[in-house]
PDB file of C-alpha atoms and ligand atoms in Angstrom:
ATOM      1  CA  UNK U 190      -3.131  44.123 -37.358  1.00  0.00           C
ATOM      2  CA  UNK U 191      -2.250  47.537 -35.945  1.00  0.00           C
ATOM      3  CA  UNK U 192      -0.664  47.450 -32.534  1.00  0.00           C
ATOM      4  CA  UNK U 193       0.317  50.176 -30.078  1.00  0.00           C
ATOM      5  CA  UNK U 194       3.146  49.733 -27.605  1.00  0.00           C
ATOM      6  CA  UNK U 195       3.311  51.823 -24.456  1.00  0.00           C
ATOM      7  CA  UNK U 196       6.580  51.419 -22.621  1.00  0.00           C
ATOM      8  CA  UNK U 197       7.105  52.986 -19.233  1.00  0.00           C
ATOM      9  CA  UNK U 198       8.291  52.565 -15.711  1.00  0.00           C
ATOM     10  CA  UNK U 199       4.665  52.466 -14.499  1.00  0.00           C
ATOM     11  CA  UNK U 200       5.756  53.306 -10.964  1.00  0.00           C
ATOM     12  CA  UNK U 201       2.771  53.363 -10.646  1.00  0.00           C
ATOM     13  CA  UNK U 202       0.498  53.176 -13.724  1.00  0.00           C
ATOM     14  CA  UNK U 203      -1.995  56.077 -13.594  1.00  0.00           C
ATOM     15  CA  UNK U 204      -4.934  57.488 -15.516  1.00  0.00           C
ATOM     16  CA  UNK U 205      -2.599  59.522 -17.759  1.00  0.00           C
ATOM     17  CA  UNK U 206      -1.217  56.258 -19.176  1.00  0.00           C
ATOM     18  CA  UNK U 207      -4.672  54.731 -19.670  1.00  0.00           C
ATOM     19  CA  UNK U 208      -6.063  57.877 -21.290  1.00  0.00           C
ATOM     20  CA  UNK U 209      -3.239  58.122 -23.834  1.00  0.00           C
ATOM     21  CA  UNK U 210      -3.489  54.392 -24.605  1.00  0.00           C
ATOM     22  CA  UNK U 211      -7.230  54.679 -25.212  1.00  0.00           C
ATOM     23  CA  UNK U 212      -6.844  57.829 -27.312  1.00  0.00           C
ATOM     24  CA  UNK U 213      -4.104  56.226 -29.427  1.00  0.00           C
ATOM     25  CA  UNK U 214      -6.344  53.174 -29.970  1.00  0.00           C
ATOM     26  CA  UNK U 215      -9.268  55.204 -31.172  1.00  0.00           C
ATOM     27  CA  UNK U 216      -7.500  57.957 -33.121  1.00  0.00           C
ATOM     28  CA  UNK U 217      -5.056  55.609 -34.904  1.00  0.00           C
ATOM     29  CA  UNK U 218      -7.531  52.722 -35.268  1.00  0.00           C
ATOM     30  CA  UNK U 219      -5.330  50.260 -33.350  1.00  0.00           C
ATOM     31  CA  UNK U 220      -6.467  46.734 -32.529  1.00  0.00           C
ATOM     32  CA  UNK U 221      -4.600  46.420 -29.272  1.00  0.00           C
ATOM     33  CA  UNK U 222      -2.204  48.165 -26.935  1.00  0.00           C
ATOM     34  CA  UNK U 223       0.637  46.356 -25.260  1.00  0.00           C
ATOM     35  CA  UNK U 224       1.928  47.878 -22.035  1.00  0.00           C
ATOM     36  CA  UNK U 225       5.614  47.106 -21.569  1.00  0.00           C
ATOM     37  CA  UNK U 226       6.905  47.792 -18.060  1.00  0.00           C
ATOM     38  CA  UNK U 227      10.625  48.553 -18.057  1.00  0.00           C
ATOM     39  CA  UNK U 228      12.893  46.185 -16.161  1.00  0.00           C
ATOM     40  CA  UNK U 229      15.923  48.286 -15.485  1.00  0.00           C
ATOM     41  CA  UNK U 230      15.164  51.748 -16.863  1.00  0.00           C
ATOM     42  CA  UNK U 231      18.581  53.008 -17.897  1.00  0.00           C
ATOM     43  CA  UNK U 232      17.356  56.603 -18.406  1.00  0.00           C
ATOM     44  CA  UNK U 233      16.316  56.644 -14.744  1.00  0.00           C
ATOM     45  CA  UNK U 234      19.319  54.650 -13.474  1.00  0.00           C
ATOM     46  CA  UNK U 235      19.995  57.019 -10.587  1.00  0.00           C
ATOM     47  CA  UNK U 236      16.515  56.885  -9.087  1.00  0.00           C
ATOM     48  CA  UNK U 237      15.038  54.218  -6.845  1.00  0.00           C
ATOM     49  CA  UNK U 238      12.427  52.093  -8.592  1.00  0.00           C
ATOM     50  CA  UNK U 239       9.743  49.872  -7.089  1.00  0.00           C
ATOM     51  CA  UNK U 240      10.403  46.127  -7.627  1.00  0.00           C
ATOM     52  CA  UNK U 241       9.058  44.974 -10.965  1.00  0.00           C
ATOM     53  CA  UNK U 242       6.585  42.461  -9.513  1.00  0.00           C
ATOM     54  CA  UNK U 243       4.629  45.337  -7.941  1.00  0.00           C
ATOM     55  CA  UNK U 244       4.772  47.523 -11.067  1.00  0.00           C
ATOM     56  CA  UNK U 245       3.599  44.586 -13.210  1.00  0.00           C
ATOM     57  CA  UNK U 246       0.801  43.687 -10.776  1.00  0.00           C
ATOM     58  CA  UNK U 247      -0.473  47.279 -10.852  1.00  0.00           C
ATOM     59  CA  UNK U 248      -0.473  47.331 -14.674  1.00  0.00           C
ATOM     60  CA  UNK U 249      -2.415  44.040 -14.719  1.00  0.00           C
ATOM     61  CA  UNK U 250      -4.935  45.411 -12.216  1.00  0.00           C
ATOM     62  CA  UNK U 251      -5.343  48.638 -14.189  1.00  0.00           C
ATOM     63  CA  UNK U 252      -5.999  46.981 -17.566  1.00  0.00           C
ATOM     64  CA  UNK U 253      -8.027  43.972 -16.352  1.00  0.00           C
ATOM     65  CA  UNK U 254     -11.354  45.340 -17.618  1.00  0.00           C
ATOM     66  CA  UNK U 255     -10.149  46.164 -21.147  1.00  0.00           C
ATOM     67  CA  UNK U 256      -9.696  43.161 -23.471  1.00  0.00           C
ATOM     68  CA  UNK U 257      -7.777  45.303 -25.997  1.00  0.00           C
ATOM     69  CA  UNK U 258      -5.105  46.184 -23.415  1.00  0.00           C
ATOM     70  CA  UNK U 259      -2.369  43.590 -22.804  1.00  0.00           C
ATOM     71  CA  UNK U 260       0.889  43.528 -20.922  1.00  0.00           C
ATOM     72  CA  UNK U 261       4.214  42.105 -22.037  1.00  0.00           C
ATOM     73  CA  UNK U 262       6.859  41.112 -19.513  1.00  0.00           C
ATOM     74  CA  UNK U 263       9.680  41.008 -22.144  1.00  0.00           C
ATOM     75  CA  UNK U 264      11.662  43.809 -20.544  1.00  0.00           C
ATOM     76  CA  UNK U 265      11.220  42.350 -17.063  1.00  0.00           C
ATOM     77  CA  UNK U 266      12.525  38.975 -18.180  1.00  0.00           C
ATOM     78  CA  UNK U 267      15.592  40.415 -19.874  1.00  0.00           C
ATOM     79  CA  UNK U 268      18.773  40.821 -17.862  1.00  0.00           C
ATOM     80  CA  UNK U 269      20.424  44.208 -17.905  1.00  0.00           C
ATOM     81  CA  UNK U 270      19.058  47.500 -19.145  1.00  0.00           C
ATOM     82  CA  UNK U 271      15.865  47.769 -21.196  1.00  0.00           C
ATOM     83  CA  UNK U 272      16.357  49.027 -24.717  1.00  0.00           C
ATOM     84  CA  UNK U 273      13.283  49.828 -26.783  1.00  0.00           C
ATOM     85  CA  UNK U 274      14.971  48.650 -29.975  1.00  0.00           C
ATOM     86  CA  UNK U 275      15.321  45.110 -28.564  1.00  0.00           C
ATOM     87  CA  UNK U 276      11.713  45.112 -27.418  1.00  0.00           C
ATOM     88  CA  UNK U 277      10.490  46.170 -30.857  1.00  0.00           C
ATOM     89  CA  UNK U 278      12.657  43.520 -32.573  1.00  0.00           C
ATOM     90  CA  UNK U 279      11.148  40.871 -30.279  1.00  0.00           C
ATOM     91  CA  UNK U 280       7.626  42.127 -30.947  1.00  0.00           C
ATOM     92  CA  UNK U 281       8.249  41.933 -34.687  1.00  0.00           C
ATOM     93  CA  UNK U 282       9.470  38.343 -34.347  1.00  0.00           C
ATOM     94  CA  UNK U 283       6.386  37.442 -32.301  1.00  0.00           C
ATOM     95  CA  UNK U 284       3.774  39.240 -34.379  1.00  0.00           C
ATOM     96  CA  UNK U 285       5.363  39.207 -37.858  1.00  0.00           C
ATOM     97  CA  UNK U 286       6.387  42.071 -40.120  1.00  0.00           C
ATOM     98  CA  UNK U 287       2.828  42.527 -41.413  1.00  0.00           C
ATOM     99  CA  UNK U 288       1.784  43.878 -38.006  1.00  0.00           C
ATOM    100  CA  UNK U 289       1.989  47.653 -38.075  1.00  0.00           C
ATOM    101  CA  UNK U 290       3.525  48.940 -34.901  1.00  0.00           C
ATOM    102  CA  UNK U 291       3.063  52.318 -33.188  1.00  0.00           C
ATOM    103  CA  UNK U 292       5.270  53.187 -30.245  1.00  0.00           C
ATOM    104  CA  UNK U 293       3.344  55.553 -27.983  1.00  0.00           C
ATOM    105  CA  UNK U 294       5.523  58.152 -26.337  1.00  0.00           C
ATOM    106  CA  UNK U 295       4.968  61.348 -24.366  1.00  0.00           C
ATOM    107  CA  UNK U 296       6.311  64.541 -25.942  1.00  0.00           C
ATOM    108  CA  UNK U 297       8.614  64.925 -22.921  1.00  0.00           C
ATOM    109  CA  UNK U 298      10.250  61.550 -23.600  1.00  0.00           C
ATOM    110  CA  UNK U 299      10.540  62.270 -27.358  1.00  0.00           C
ATOM    111  CA  UNK U 300      12.933  65.161 -26.695  1.00  0.00           C
ATOM    112  CA  UNK U 301      15.630  62.645 -25.672  1.00  0.00           C
ATOM    113  CA  UNK U 302      14.910  60.294 -28.569  1.00  0.00           C
ATOM    114  CA  UNK U 303      18.194  60.940 -30.435  1.00  0.00           C
ATOM    115  CA  UNK U 304      20.046  59.624 -27.334  1.00  0.00           C
ATOM    116  CA  UNK U 305      18.215  56.292 -27.352  1.00  0.00           C
ATOM    117  CA  UNK U 306      20.031  53.177 -28.582  1.00  0.00           C
ATOM    118  CA  UNK U 307      19.660  52.782 -32.380  1.00  0.00           C
ATOM    119  CA  UNK U 308      17.013  55.447 -32.986  1.00  0.00           C
ATOM    120  CA  UNK U 309      17.177  54.900 -36.782  1.00  0.00           C
ATOM    121  CA  UNK U 310      16.340  51.201 -36.356  1.00  0.00           C
ATOM    122  CA  UNK U 311      13.485  52.086 -33.995  1.00  0.00           C
ATOM    123  CA  UNK U 312      12.045  54.324 -36.725  1.00  0.00           C
ATOM    124  CA  UNK U 313      12.256  51.420 -39.202  1.00  0.00           C
ATOM    125  CA  UNK U 314      10.425  49.127 -36.807  1.00  0.00           C
ATOM    126  CA  UNK U 315       7.607  51.479 -35.792  1.00  0.00           C
ATOM    127  CA  UNK U 316       5.914  54.820 -36.145  1.00  0.00           C
ATOM    128  CA  UNK U 317       6.193  57.057 -33.102  1.00  0.00           C
ATOM    129  CA  UNK U 318       2.775  58.095 -31.805  1.00  0.00           C
ATOM    130  CA  UNK U 319       3.488  61.246 -29.833  1.00  0.00           C
ATOM    131  CA  UNK U 320       1.169  62.479 -27.119  1.00  0.00           C
ATOM    132  CA  UNK U 321       1.443  66.014 -25.777  1.00  0.00           C
ATOM    133  CA  UNK U 322       1.639  66.498 -22.032  1.00  0.00           C
ATOM    134  CA  UNK U 323      -0.042  69.493 -20.444  1.00  0.00           C
ATOM    135  CA  UNK U 324       2.329  72.437 -19.930  1.00  0.00           C
ATOM    136  CA  UNK U 325       4.379  71.226 -22.867  1.00  0.00           C
ATOM    137  CA  UNK U 326       5.029  73.550 -25.782  1.00  0.00           C
ATOM    138  CA  UNK U 327       3.878  72.534 -29.301  1.00  0.00           C
ATOM    139  CA  UNK U 328       5.760  69.608 -30.822  1.00  0.00           C
ATOM    140  CA  UNK U 329       8.833  70.815 -32.717  1.00  0.00           C
ATOM    141  CA  UNK U 330      10.786  68.123 -34.522  1.00  0.00           C
ATOM    142  CA  UNK U 331      13.434  70.506 -35.924  1.00  0.00           C
ATOM    143  CA  UNK U 332      16.124  69.639 -33.348  1.00  0.00           C
ATOM    144  CA  UNK U 333      15.565  65.900 -33.935  1.00  0.00           C
ATOM    145  CA  UNK U 334      15.552  66.308 -37.738  1.00  0.00           C
ATOM    146  CA  UNK U 335      19.156  67.561 -37.484  1.00  0.00           C
ATOM    147  CA  UNK U 336      20.341  64.195 -36.096  1.00  0.00           C
ATOM    148  CA  UNK U 337      17.621  61.954 -37.547  1.00  0.00           C
ATOM    149  CA  UNK U 338      16.689  63.312 -40.983  1.00  0.00           C
ATOM    150  CA  UNK U 339      13.257  62.115 -42.081  1.00  0.00           C
ATOM    151  CA  UNK U 340      11.973  61.464 -38.550  1.00  0.00           C
ATOM    152  CA  UNK U 341       8.973  63.680 -39.340  1.00  0.00           C
ATOM    153  CA  UNK U 342       7.641  61.006 -41.716  1.00  0.00           C
ATOM    154  CA  UNK U 343       7.709  58.432 -38.909  1.00  0.00           C
ATOM    155  CA  UNK U 344       5.920  60.509 -36.290  1.00  0.00           C
ATOM    156  CA  UNK U 345       2.189  60.957 -35.834  1.00  0.00           C
ATOM    157  CA  UNK U 346       0.518  62.922 -33.090  1.00  0.00           C
ATOM    158  CA  UNK U 347      -2.258  61.604 -30.923  1.00  0.00           C
ATOM    159  CA  UNK U 348      -5.215  63.782 -29.880  1.00  0.00           C
ATOM    160  CA  UNK U 349      -4.759  66.231 -27.082  1.00  0.00           C
ATOM    161  CA  UNK U 350      -6.378  64.460 -24.151  1.00  0.00           C
ATOM    162  CA  UNK U 351      -3.453  64.004 -21.823  1.00  0.00           C
ATOM    163  CA  UNK U 352      -3.990  65.068 -18.245  1.00  0.00           C
ATOM    164  CA  UNK U 353      -1.423  66.623 -15.952  1.00  0.00           C
ATOM    165  CA  UNK U 354      -0.818  63.607 -13.765  1.00  0.00           C
ATOM    166  CA  UNK U 355       2.538  61.872 -13.431  1.00  0.00           C
ATOM    167  CA  UNK U 356       3.811  58.894 -11.469  1.00  0.00           C
ATOM    168  CA  UNK U 357       6.064  61.328  -9.590  1.00  0.00           C
ATOM    169  CA  UNK U 358       2.939  63.235  -8.388  1.00  0.00           C
ATOM    170  CA  UNK U 359       1.287  60.005  -7.294  1.00  0.00           C
ATOM    171  CA  UNK U 360       4.323  58.864  -5.307  1.00  0.00           C
ATOM    172  CA  UNK U 361       4.629  62.267  -3.619  1.00  0.00           C
ATOM    173  CA  UNK U 362       0.936  62.356  -2.761  1.00  0.00           C
ATOM    174  CA  UNK U 363       1.047  58.898  -1.173  1.00  0.00           C
ATOM    175  CA  UNK U 364       4.168  59.807   0.805  1.00  0.00           C
ATOM    176  CA  UNK U 365       2.391  62.944   2.081  1.00  0.00           C
ATOM    177  CA  UNK U 366      -0.732  60.974   3.000  1.00  0.00           C
ATOM    178  CA  UNK U 367      -2.815  62.786   0.345  1.00  0.00           C
ATOM    179  CA  UNK U 368      -5.506  61.157  -1.782  1.00  0.00           C
ATOM    180  CA  UNK U 369      -4.821  59.540  -5.164  1.00  0.00           C
ATOM    181  CA  UNK U 370      -8.461  58.633  -5.730  1.00  0.00           C
ATOM    182  CA  UNK U 371      -9.485  59.400  -9.359  1.00  0.00           C
ATOM    183  CA  UNK U 372      -5.806  59.699 -10.372  1.00  0.00           C
ATOM    184  CA  UNK U 373      -5.225  55.941 -10.508  1.00  0.00           C
ATOM    185  CA  UNK U 374      -7.795  53.169 -11.081  1.00  0.00           C
ATOM    186  CA  UNK U 375      -9.422  51.983  -7.819  1.00  0.00           C
ATOM    187  CA  UNK U 376      -7.634  48.613  -8.017  1.00  0.00           C
ATOM    188  CA  UNK U 377      -4.275  50.382  -8.216  1.00  0.00           C
ATOM    189  CA  UNK U 378      -5.109  52.619  -5.237  1.00  0.00           C
ATOM    190  CA  UNK U 379      -6.003  49.496  -3.223  1.00  0.00           C
ATOM    191  CA  UNK U 380      -2.812  47.739  -4.306  1.00  0.00           C
ATOM    192  CA  UNK U 381      -0.673  50.697  -3.233  1.00  0.00           C
ATOM    193  CA  UNK U 382      -2.368  50.732   0.141  1.00  0.00           C
ATOM    194  CA  UNK U 383      -2.276  46.975   0.724  1.00  0.00           C
ATOM    195  CA  UNK U 384       1.422  46.742  -0.084  1.00  0.00           C
ATOM    196  CA  UNK U 385       2.409  49.952   1.668  1.00  0.00           C
ATOM    197  CA  UNK U 386       4.069  51.366  -1.460  1.00  0.00           C
ATOM    198  CA  UNK U 387       5.432  54.928  -1.772  1.00  0.00           C
ATOM    199  CA  UNK U 388       5.290  55.667   1.941  1.00  0.00           C
ATOM    200  CA  UNK U 389       8.758  57.139   1.908  1.00  0.00           C
ATOM    201  CA  UNK U 390       9.674  60.272  -0.031  1.00  0.00           C
ATOM    202  CA  UNK U 391      12.327  59.675  -2.691  1.00  0.00           C
TER     203      UNK U 391
HETATM  204  P1  ATP F 959       7.581  59.633 -13.708  1.00  0.00           P
HETATM  205  O1  ATP F 959       6.787  60.780 -13.144  1.00  0.00           O
HETATM  206  O2  ATP F 959       8.016  58.617 -12.675  1.00  0.00           O
HETATM  207  O3  ATP F 959       8.732  60.079 -14.602  1.00  0.00           O
HETATM  208  P2  ATP F 959       5.569  59.115 -15.762  1.00  0.00           P
HETATM  209  O4  ATP F 959       4.269  59.490 -15.150  1.00  0.00           O
HETATM  210  O5  ATP F 959       6.163  60.057 -16.769  1.00  0.00           O
HETATM  211  O6  ATP F 959       6.619  58.760 -14.624  1.00  0.00           O
HETATM  212  P3  ATP F 959       6.331  56.716 -17.235  1.00  0.00           P
HETATM  213  O7  ATP F 959       6.014  55.332 -16.804  1.00  0.00           O
HETATM  214  O8  ATP F 959       7.742  57.145 -17.166  1.00  0.00           O
HETATM  215  O9  ATP F 959       5.351  57.688 -16.358  1.00  0.00           O
HETATM  216  O10 ATP F 959       5.700  57.042 -18.647  1.00  0.00           O
HETATM  217  C1  ATP F 959       5.537  56.150 -19.718  1.00  0.00           C
HETATM  218  C2  ATP F 959       5.122  56.954 -20.945  1.00  0.00           C
HETATM  219  O11 ATP F 959       3.847  57.597 -20.713  1.00  0.00           O
HETATM  220  C3  ATP F 959       6.112  58.074 -21.321  1.00  0.00           C
HETATM  221  O12 ATP F 959       6.195  58.119 -22.745  1.00  0.00           O
HETATM  222  C4  ATP F 959       5.444  59.318 -20.766  1.00  0.00           C
HETATM  223  O13 ATP F 959       5.812  60.491 -21.473  1.00  0.00           O
HETATM  224  C5  ATP F 959       3.954  59.003 -20.966  1.00  0.00           C
HETATM  225  N1  ATP F 959       3.093  59.678 -19.996  1.00  0.00           N
HETATM  226  C6  ATP F 959       3.039  59.477 -18.665  1.00  0.00           C
HETATM  227  N2  ATP F 959       2.103  60.262 -18.086  1.00  0.00           N
HETATM  228  C7  ATP F 959       1.528  60.974 -19.072  1.00  0.00           C
HETATM  229  C8  ATP F 959       0.491  61.979 -19.114  1.00  0.00           C
HETATM  230  N3  ATP F 959      -0.120  62.401 -18.027  1.00  0.00           N
HETATM  231  N4  ATP F 959       0.176  62.497 -20.322  1.00  0.00           N
HETATM  232  C9  ATP F 959       0.832  62.081 -21.456  1.00  0.00           C
HETATM  233  N5  ATP F 959       1.795  61.150 -21.480  1.00  0.00           N
HETATM  234  C10 ATP F 959       2.157  60.597 -20.317  1.00  0.00           C
END
């Protein structure tokens, strides 16, 4: 089996996430995508994050109509910060070493990859499937090769379909009373409204 993992804060999940997941599925021939909402995102430790039960509920609502999309609460159940390496180790235990794993990551997030915990081990456990984000220059692995020689062999790029939407935009729009229709799935827009999320500017 070939499996894609898309980790993120998903505060909230938006069409950008769903588009890259779908594109990774089709261009890499994956059997399923597992969305992994972060519990305590250590890279974003200084920003305020919506309680995990809301972020998880929005991911579930967003993927409900796609049987190939699943969610894993592993990082939400773990105490303390979320480290990708631990998540990938757990996935390997659950699915077995014969499952080929692709960790889907935006080109913006890849830039910091050398600062992640145990990047070499992460590269043993999975291939990085890198998705460009609009307004991002072409992928250049040279700076990462200096610290992580051979990373180029463990990175594949996913077709250029990403759209210029971010969770930050969505939160700002809601706080300003602007529409998020067509930027998030309808069920996510309803959830945000029903629970009064993102009303205050961060
Ligand atoms: P924020 O604006 O709060 O930083 P975000 O929109 O970047 O959030 P995350 O949950 O942090 O969303 O992202 C999870 C993963 O999805 C990251 O690897 C990120 O680079 C990628 N990603 C998010 N939005 C897009 C997009 N529009 N196009 C391509 N990749 C994206």
